PDB file of N, CA and C in Angstrom:
ATOM      1  N   MET C   1       7.311  21.722  19.384  1.00  0.00           N
ATOM      2  CA  MET C   1       6.239  20.697  18.557  1.00  0.00           C
ATOM      3  C   MET C   1       6.795  21.122  16.865  1.00  0.00           C
ATOM      4  N   ILE C   2       6.869  19.957  16.025  1.00  0.00           N
ATOM      5  CA  ILE C   2       7.217  19.830  14.638  1.00  0.00           C
ATOM      6  C   ILE C   2       5.789  20.055  14.082  1.00  0.00           C
ATOM      7  N   VAL C   3       6.213  21.205  12.985  1.00  0.00           N
ATOM      8  CA  VAL C   3       5.173  21.489  12.201  1.00  0.00           C
ATOM      9  C   VAL C   3       5.102  20.669  11.072  1.00  0.00           C
ATOM     10  N   TYR C   4       4.320  19.870  10.676  1.00  0.00           N
ATOM     11  CA  TYR C   4       4.406  19.095   9.214  1.00  0.00           C
ATOM     12  C   TYR C   4       3.490  19.801   8.115  1.00  0.00           C
ATOM     13  N   ALA C   5       3.735  19.799   7.458  1.00  0.00           N
ATOM     14  CA  ALA C   5       3.329  20.941   6.340  1.00  0.00           C
ATOM     15  C   ALA C   5       3.369  20.408   5.012  1.00  0.00           C
ATOM     16  N   ALA C   6       2.877  20.066   4.258  1.00  0.00           N
ATOM     17  CA  ALA C   6       2.841  19.598   2.575  1.00  0.00           C
ATOM     18  C   ALA C   6       2.444  20.813   1.158  1.00  0.00           C
ATOM     19  N   THR C   7       3.201  20.998   0.580  1.00  0.00           N
ATOM     20  CA  THR C   7       2.980  22.128  -0.633  1.00  0.00           C
ATOM     21  C   THR C   7       2.291  21.014  -1.930  1.00  0.00           C
ATOM     22  N   GLY C   8       1.756  20.092  -1.497  1.00  0.00           N
ATOM     23  CA  GLY C   8       1.438  18.760  -2.601  1.00  0.00           C
ATOM     24  C   GLY C   8       0.703  18.075  -1.751  1.00  0.00           C
ATOM     25  N   ASP C   9       0.030  16.887  -2.929  1.00  0.00           N
ATOM     26  CA  ASP C   9      -0.366  15.705  -1.872  1.00  0.00           C
ATOM     27  C   ASP C   9       0.581  14.163  -2.747  1.00  0.00           C
ATOM     28  N   THR C  10       0.998  14.508  -3.833  1.00  0.00           N
ATOM     29  CA  THR C  10       1.936  13.605  -4.788  1.00  0.00           C
ATOM     30  C   THR C  10       2.987  14.258  -4.761  1.00  0.00           C
ATOM     31  N   GLY C  11       3.705  12.882  -5.431  1.00  0.00           N
ATOM     32  CA  GLY C  11       5.367  13.608  -5.429  1.00  0.00           C
ATOM     33  C   GLY C  11       6.213  13.205  -3.667  1.00  0.00           C
ATOM     34  N   ARG C  12       7.434  13.230  -4.310  1.00  0.00           N
ATOM     35  CA  ARG C  12       9.060  13.276  -3.345  1.00  0.00           C
ATOM     36  C   ARG C  12       8.472  13.703  -2.192  1.00  0.00           C
ATOM     37  N   PRO C  13       8.766  13.217  -0.595  1.00  0.00           N
ATOM     38  CA  PRO C  13       8.725  14.598   0.482  1.00  0.00           C
ATOM     39  C   PRO C  13       9.800  15.312   0.403  1.00  0.00           C
ATOM     40  N   VAL C  14      10.659  15.193  -0.205  1.00  0.00           N
ATOM     41  CA  VAL C  14      11.534  16.200  -0.463  1.00  0.00           C
ATOM     42  C   VAL C  14      11.150  17.274  -1.270  1.00  0.00           C
ATOM     43  N   ASP C  15       9.756  16.693  -2.398  1.00  0.00           N
ATOM     44  CA  ASP C  15       9.640  18.144  -2.999  1.00  0.00           C
ATOM     45  C   ASP C  15       8.084  18.698  -1.912  1.00  0.00           C
ATOM     46  N   THR C  16       7.927  18.014  -1.276  1.00  0.00           N
ATOM     47  CA  THR C  16       6.426  18.079  -1.505  1.00  0.00           C
ATOM     48  C   THR C  16       6.064  18.955   0.919  1.00  0.00           C
ATOM     49  N   CYS C  17       7.132  18.690   1.212  1.00  0.00           N
ATOM     50  CA  CYS C  17       7.291  18.812   2.343  1.00  0.00           C
ATOM     51  C   CYS C  17       8.195  19.289   3.337  1.00  0.00           C
ATOM     52  N   CYS C  18       9.885  18.893   2.915  1.00  0.00           N
ATOM     53  CA  CYS C  18      10.993  18.993   3.287  1.00  0.00           C
ATOM     54  C   CYS C  18      11.105  20.761   3.907  1.00  0.00           C
ATOM     55  N   SER C  19      10.727  21.474   3.118  1.00  0.00           N
ATOM     56  CA  SER C  19      11.093  22.845   2.651  1.00  0.00           C
ATOM     57  C   SER C  19      10.726  23.463   4.004  1.00  0.00           C
ATOM     58  N   THR C  20       8.863  22.927   4.393  1.00  0.00           N
ATOM     59  CA  THR C  20       7.932  23.172   5.055  1.00  0.00           C
ATOM     60  C   THR C  20       7.799  22.713   6.597  1.00  0.00           C
ATOM     61  N   ILE C  21       9.260  21.762   6.391  1.00  0.00           N
ATOM     62  CA  ILE C  21       9.028  21.386   8.228  1.00  0.00           C
ATOM     63  C   ILE C  21       9.351  22.252   9.376  1.00  0.00           C
ATOM     64  N   ASN C  22       8.302  22.895  10.022  1.00  0.00           N
ATOM     65  CA  ASN C  22       9.183  23.836  11.292  1.00  0.00           C
ATOM     66  C   ASN C  22       8.999  23.050  12.671  1.00  0.00           C
ATOM     67  N   PHE C  23       9.967  24.100  12.979  1.00  0.00           N
ATOM     68  CA  PHE C  23      10.711  24.067  14.835  1.00  0.00           C
ATOM     69  C   PHE C  23       9.892  24.562  15.888  1.00  0.00           C
ATOM     70  N   PHE C  24       8.883  24.421  16.574  1.00  0.00           N
ATOM     71  CA  PHE C  24       8.532  25.293  17.236  1.00  0.00           C
ATOM     72  C   PHE C  24       8.527  25.438  18.599  1.00  0.00           C
ATOM     73  N   THR C  25       8.952  26.418  19.738  1.00  0.00           N
ATOM     74  CA  THR C  25       9.118  26.174  21.129  1.00  0.00           C
ATOM     75  C   THR C  25       7.900  25.625  22.074  1.00  0.00           C
ATOM     76  N   SER C  26       6.750  25.658  21.525  1.00  0.00           N
ATOM     77  CA  SER C  26       4.753  26.314  21.720  1.00  0.00           C
ATOM     78  C   SER C  26       3.933  25.465  20.640  1.00  0.00           C
ATOM     79  N   ALA C  27       2.930  25.221  21.546  1.00  0.00           N
ATOM     80  CA  ALA C  27       2.235  24.910  20.443  1.00  0.00           C
ATOM     81  C   ALA C  27       1.248  25.951  19.673  1.00  0.00           C
ATOM     82  N   SER C  28       1.222  26.823  20.903  1.00  0.00           N
ATOM     83  CA  SER C  28       0.900  28.348  20.329  1.00  0.00           C
ATOM     84  C   SER C  28       1.083  28.839  19.128  1.00  0.00           C
ATOM     85  N   SER C  29       2.880  28.525  19.400  1.00  0.00           N
ATOM     86  CA  SER C  29       3.891  29.629  18.319  1.00  0.00           C
ATOM     87  C   SER C  29       3.422  28.302  16.931  1.00  0.00           C
ATOM     88  N   ALA C  30       3.277  27.331  17.349  1.00  0.00           N
ATOM     89  CA  ALA C  30       2.994  26.449  15.577  1.00  0.00           C
ATOM     90  C   ALA C  30       1.847  26.596  15.404  1.00  0.00           C
ATOM     91  N   GLN C  31       0.892  27.007  16.353  1.00  0.00           N
ATOM     92  CA  GLN C  31      -0.495  27.302  15.193  1.00  0.00           C
ATOM     93  C   GLN C  31      -0.401  28.555  14.456  1.00  0.00           C
ATOM     94  N   ALA C  32      -0.045  29.440  15.874  1.00  0.00           N
ATOM     95  CA  ALA C  32       0.528  30.904  14.919  1.00  0.00           C
ATOM     96  C   ALA C  32       0.801  30.420  13.346  1.00  0.00           C
ATOM     97  N   TRP C  33       1.882  29.904  12.733  1.00  0.00           N
ATOM     98  CA  TRP C  33       2.253  29.796  12.060  1.00  0.00           C
ATOM     99  C   TRP C  33       1.444  29.061  10.582  1.00  0.00           C
ATOM    100  N   ILE C  34       0.288  27.735  11.964  1.00  0.00           N
ATOM    101  CA  ILE C  34      -0.179  26.975  10.906  1.00  0.00           C
ATOM    102  C   ILE C  34      -1.358  28.451   9.979  1.00  0.00           C
ATOM    103  N   THR C  35      -1.603  29.152  10.951  1.00  0.00           N
ATOM    104  CA  THR C  35      -2.501  30.102  10.569  1.00  0.00           C
ATOM    105  C   THR C  35      -1.400  31.133   9.310  1.00  0.00           C
ATOM    106  N   ALA C  36      -0.567  31.106   9.840  1.00  0.00           N
ATOM    107  CA  ALA C  36       0.013  32.656   8.953  1.00  0.00           C
ATOM    108  C   ALA C  36       0.123  31.689   7.380  1.00  0.00           C
ATOM    109  N   HIS C  37      -0.257  30.148   6.849  1.00  0.00           N
ATOM    110  CA  HIS C  37       0.224  29.975   5.963  1.00  0.00           C
ATOM    111  C   HIS C  37      -1.270  28.957   5.585  1.00  0.00           C
ATOM    112  N   PRO C  38      -2.472  29.610   5.375  1.00  0.00           N
ATOM    113  CA  PRO C  38      -3.168  29.068   5.201  1.00  0.00           C
ATOM    114  C   PRO C  38      -3.012  27.841   3.545  1.00  0.00           C
ATOM    115  N   ASN C  39      -1.757  28.536   3.166  1.00  0.00           N
ATOM    116  CA  ASN C  39      -2.260  26.816   1.706  1.00  0.00           C
ATOM    117  C   ASN C  39      -1.901  26.720   1.388  1.00  0.00           C
ATOM    118  N   LEU C  40      -1.288  25.965   2.947  1.00  0.00           N
ATOM    119  CA  LEU C  40      -0.240  24.395   3.214  1.00  0.00           C
ATOM    120  C   LEU C  40      -1.336  23.833   3.831  1.00  0.00           C
ATOM    121  N   ALA C  41      -1.405  22.575   3.818  1.00  0.00           N
ATOM    122  CA  ALA C  41      -1.940  21.408   4.382  1.00  0.00           C
ATOM    123  C   ALA C  41      -0.927  21.382   5.827  1.00  0.00           C
ATOM    124  N   ALA C  42      -1.175  21.462   7.160  1.00  0.00           N
ATOM    125  CA  ALA C  42       0.356  21.575   7.568  1.00  0.00           C
ATOM    126  C   ALA C  42      -0.450  21.328   9.366  1.00  0.00           C
ATOM    127  N   THR C  43       0.600  20.207   9.750  1.00  0.00           N
ATOM    128  CA  THR C  43      -0.158  19.581  11.224  1.00  0.00           C
ATOM    129  C   THR C  43       0.561  20.249  11.559  1.00  0.00           C
ATOM    130  N   ASP C  44      -0.104  20.069  13.342  1.00  0.00           N
ATOM    131  CA  ASP C  44       1.367  20.282  14.508  1.00  0.00           C
ATOM    132  C   ASP C  44       1.581  18.785  15.031  1.00  0.00           C
ATOM    133  N   LEU C  45       2.517  18.647  14.910  1.00  0.00           N
ATOM    134  CA  LEU C  45       2.811  17.174  15.454  1.00  0.00           C
ATOM    135  C   LEU C  45       4.016  16.919  17.299  1.00  0.00           C
ATOM    136  N   ASP C  46       3.329  16.340  18.026  1.00  0.00           N
ATOM    137  CA  ASP C  46       4.589  16.328  18.896  1.00  0.00           C
ATOM    138  C   ASP C  46       6.089  15.782  18.741  1.00  0.00           C
ATOM    139  N   GLN C  47       6.982  15.805  19.630  1.00  0.00           N
ATOM    140  CA  GLN C  47       8.250  14.886  19.450  1.00  0.00           C
ATOM    141  C   GLN C  47       8.180  13.173  19.031  1.00  0.00           C
ATOM    142  N   GLU C  48       7.399  12.855  19.554  1.00  0.00           N
ATOM    143  CA  GLU C  48       6.460  10.760  19.060  1.00  0.00           C
ATOM    144  C   GLU C  48       6.201  10.880  17.752  1.00  0.00           C
ATOM    145  N   GLN C  49       5.840  12.035  17.533  1.00  0.00           N
ATOM    146  CA  GLN C  49       3.952  11.678  16.176  1.00  0.00           C
ATOM    147  C   GLN C  49       5.373  12.393  15.102  1.00  0.00           C
ATOM    148  N   ALA C  50       6.434  13.203  15.002  1.00  0.00           N
ATOM    149  CA  ALA C  50       7.050  13.431  14.468  1.00  0.00           C
ATOM    150  C   ALA C  50       8.258  12.626  14.580  1.00  0.00           C
ATOM    151  N   VAL C  51       8.718  11.508  15.467  1.00  0.00           N
ATOM    152  CA  VAL C  51       9.294  10.661  15.045  1.00  0.00           C
ATOM    153  C   VAL C  51       8.741   9.574  13.680  1.00  0.00           C
ATOM    154  N   THR C  52       7.439   8.953  14.541  1.00  0.00           N
ATOM    155  CA  THR C  52       6.455   8.342  13.990  1.00  0.00           C
ATOM    156  C   THR C  52       7.068   8.464  12.211  1.00  0.00           C
ATOM    157  N   LEU C  53       6.528   9.229  11.716  1.00  0.00           N
ATOM    158  CA  LEU C  53       6.833  10.088  11.039  1.00  0.00           C
ATOM    159  C   LEU C  53       7.118  10.345   9.833  1.00  0.00           C
ATOM    160  N   GLY C  54       8.495  10.561  10.989  1.00  0.00           N
ATOM    161  CA  GLY C  54       9.702  10.390   9.368  1.00  0.00           C
ATOM    162  C   GLY C  54      10.537   9.237   9.488  1.00  0.00           C
ATOM    163  N   ARG C  55       9.830   7.940   9.821  1.00  0.00           N
ATOM    164  CA  ARG C  55      10.547   6.703   9.922  1.00  0.00           C
ATOM    165  C   ARG C  55       9.509   5.966   9.089  1.00  0.00           C
ATOM    166  N   ASP C  56       7.935   7.021   8.866  1.00  0.00           N
ATOM    167  CA  ASP C  56       7.469   5.838   8.016  1.00  0.00           C
ATOM    168  C   ASP C  56       8.030   7.229   6.415  1.00  0.00           C
ATOM    169  N   ILE C  57       7.898   7.974   6.727  1.00  0.00           N
ATOM    170  CA  ILE C  57       8.126   8.312   5.401  1.00  0.00           C
ATOM    171  C   ILE C  57       9.997   7.990   5.082  1.00  0.00           C
ATOM    172  N   PHE C  58      10.572   8.365   5.896  1.00  0.00           N
ATOM    173  CA  PHE C  58      12.174   7.498   5.322  1.00  0.00           C
ATOM    174  C   PHE C  58      13.103   6.478   5.666  1.00  0.00           C
ATOM    175  N   GLU C  59      12.675   5.547   5.943  1.00  0.00           N
ATOM    176  CA  GLU C  59      12.944   3.504   6.223  1.00  0.00           C
ATOM    177  C   GLU C  59      12.601   3.196   4.872  1.00  0.00           C
ATOM    178  N   PRO C  60      11.817   3.561   4.576  1.00  0.00           N
ATOM    179  CA  PRO C  60      12.080   2.516   2.934  1.00  0.00           C
ATOM    180  C   PRO C  60      12.545   3.482   2.691  1.00  0.00           C
ATOM    181  N   LEU C  61      13.033   4.199   1.986  1.00  0.00           N
ATOM    182  CA  LEU C  61      13.959   4.800   1.044  1.00  0.00           C
ATOM    183  C   LEU C  61      15.308   4.426   1.342  1.00  0.00           C
ATOM    184  N   LEU C  62      15.339   4.059   2.965  1.00  0.00           N
ATOM    185  CA  LEU C  62      16.487   3.967   3.664  1.00  0.00           C
ATOM    186  C   LEU C  62      17.342   2.406   3.862  1.00  0.00           C
ATOM    187  N   ALA C  63      15.887   1.623   3.411  1.00  0.00           N
ATOM    188  CA  ALA C  63      15.836   0.493   3.271  1.00  0.00           C
ATOM    189  C   ALA C  63      16.058  -0.079   2.278  1.00  0.00           C
ATOM    190  N   ARG C  64      16.228   0.716   0.862  1.00  0.00           N
ATOM    191  CA  ARG C  64      15.630   0.201  -0.762  1.00  0.00           C
ATOM    192  C   ARG C  64      17.396   1.075  -1.032  1.00  0.00           C
ATOM    193  N   HIS C  65      18.070   1.974  -0.253  1.00  0.00           N
ATOM    194  CA  HIS C  65      19.702   1.574  -0.239  1.00  0.00           C
ATOM    195  C   HIS C  65      20.225   1.525   0.504  1.00  0.00           C
ATOM    196  N   THR C  66      19.680   0.706   1.229  1.00  0.00           N
ATOM    197  CA  THR C  66      20.654  -0.267   1.863  1.00  0.00           C
ATOM    198  C   THR C  66      20.716  -1.873   0.920  1.00  0.00           C
ATOM    199  N   ALA C  67      19.669  -2.191   0.823  1.00  0.00           N
ATOM    200  CA  ALA C  67      19.848  -3.046   0.057  1.00  0.00           C
ATOM    201  C   ALA C  67      20.695  -2.959  -0.956  1.00  0.00           C
ATOM    202  N   LEU C  68      20.689  -2.405  -2.196  1.00  0.00           N
ATOM    203  CA  LEU C  68      21.144  -1.457  -3.184  1.00  0.00           C
ATOM    204  C   LEU C  68      22.588  -1.955  -2.808  1.00  0.00           C
ATOM    205  N   ASP C  69      23.290  -0.863  -1.838  1.00  0.00           N
ATOM    206  CA  ASP C  69      24.504  -1.274  -1.434  1.00  0.00           C
ATOM    207  C   ASP C  69      25.271  -2.798  -1.141  1.00  0.00           C
ATOM    208  N   HIS C  70      24.068  -3.744  -0.127  1.00  0.00           N
ATOM    209  CA  HIS C  70      24.071  -5.158  -0.012  1.00  0.00           C
ATOM    210  C   HIS C  70      25.180  -5.749  -1.380  1.00  0.00           C
ATOM    211  N   ARG C  71      23.680  -5.252  -2.801  1.00  0.00           N
ATOM    212  CA  ARG C  71      24.257  -5.579  -3.526  1.00  0.00           C
ATOM    213  C   ARG C  71      25.846  -5.688  -4.328  1.00  0.00           C
ATOM    214  N   LEU C  72      26.128  -4.390  -4.467  1.00  0.00           N
ATOM    215  CA  LEU C  72      27.484  -3.936  -4.723  1.00  0.00           C
ATOM    216  C   LEU C  72      28.699  -5.152  -4.191  1.00  0.00           C
ATOM    217  N   VAL C  73      28.241  -4.969  -2.933  1.00  0.00           N
ATOM    218  CA  VAL C  73      29.581  -6.092  -2.387  1.00  0.00           C
ATOM    219  C   VAL C  73      29.885  -7.015  -2.477  1.00  0.00           C
TER     220      VAL C  73
END
């Protein structure tokens, strides 16, 4: 299980969630961590959901950098 937790709802992902993404071996341990951190907006994700979220967040950033790299060539 992966827990995606945000420290805020605006800003770059590196500032709002990267330091609070955690990996757990079970749903119950993920839920225990979420319960212990009530100040975070946390969601537990399975691997497929985490991959989808990662693509949604980082694919546009990578595409932008790839486009810039091609313009430099």
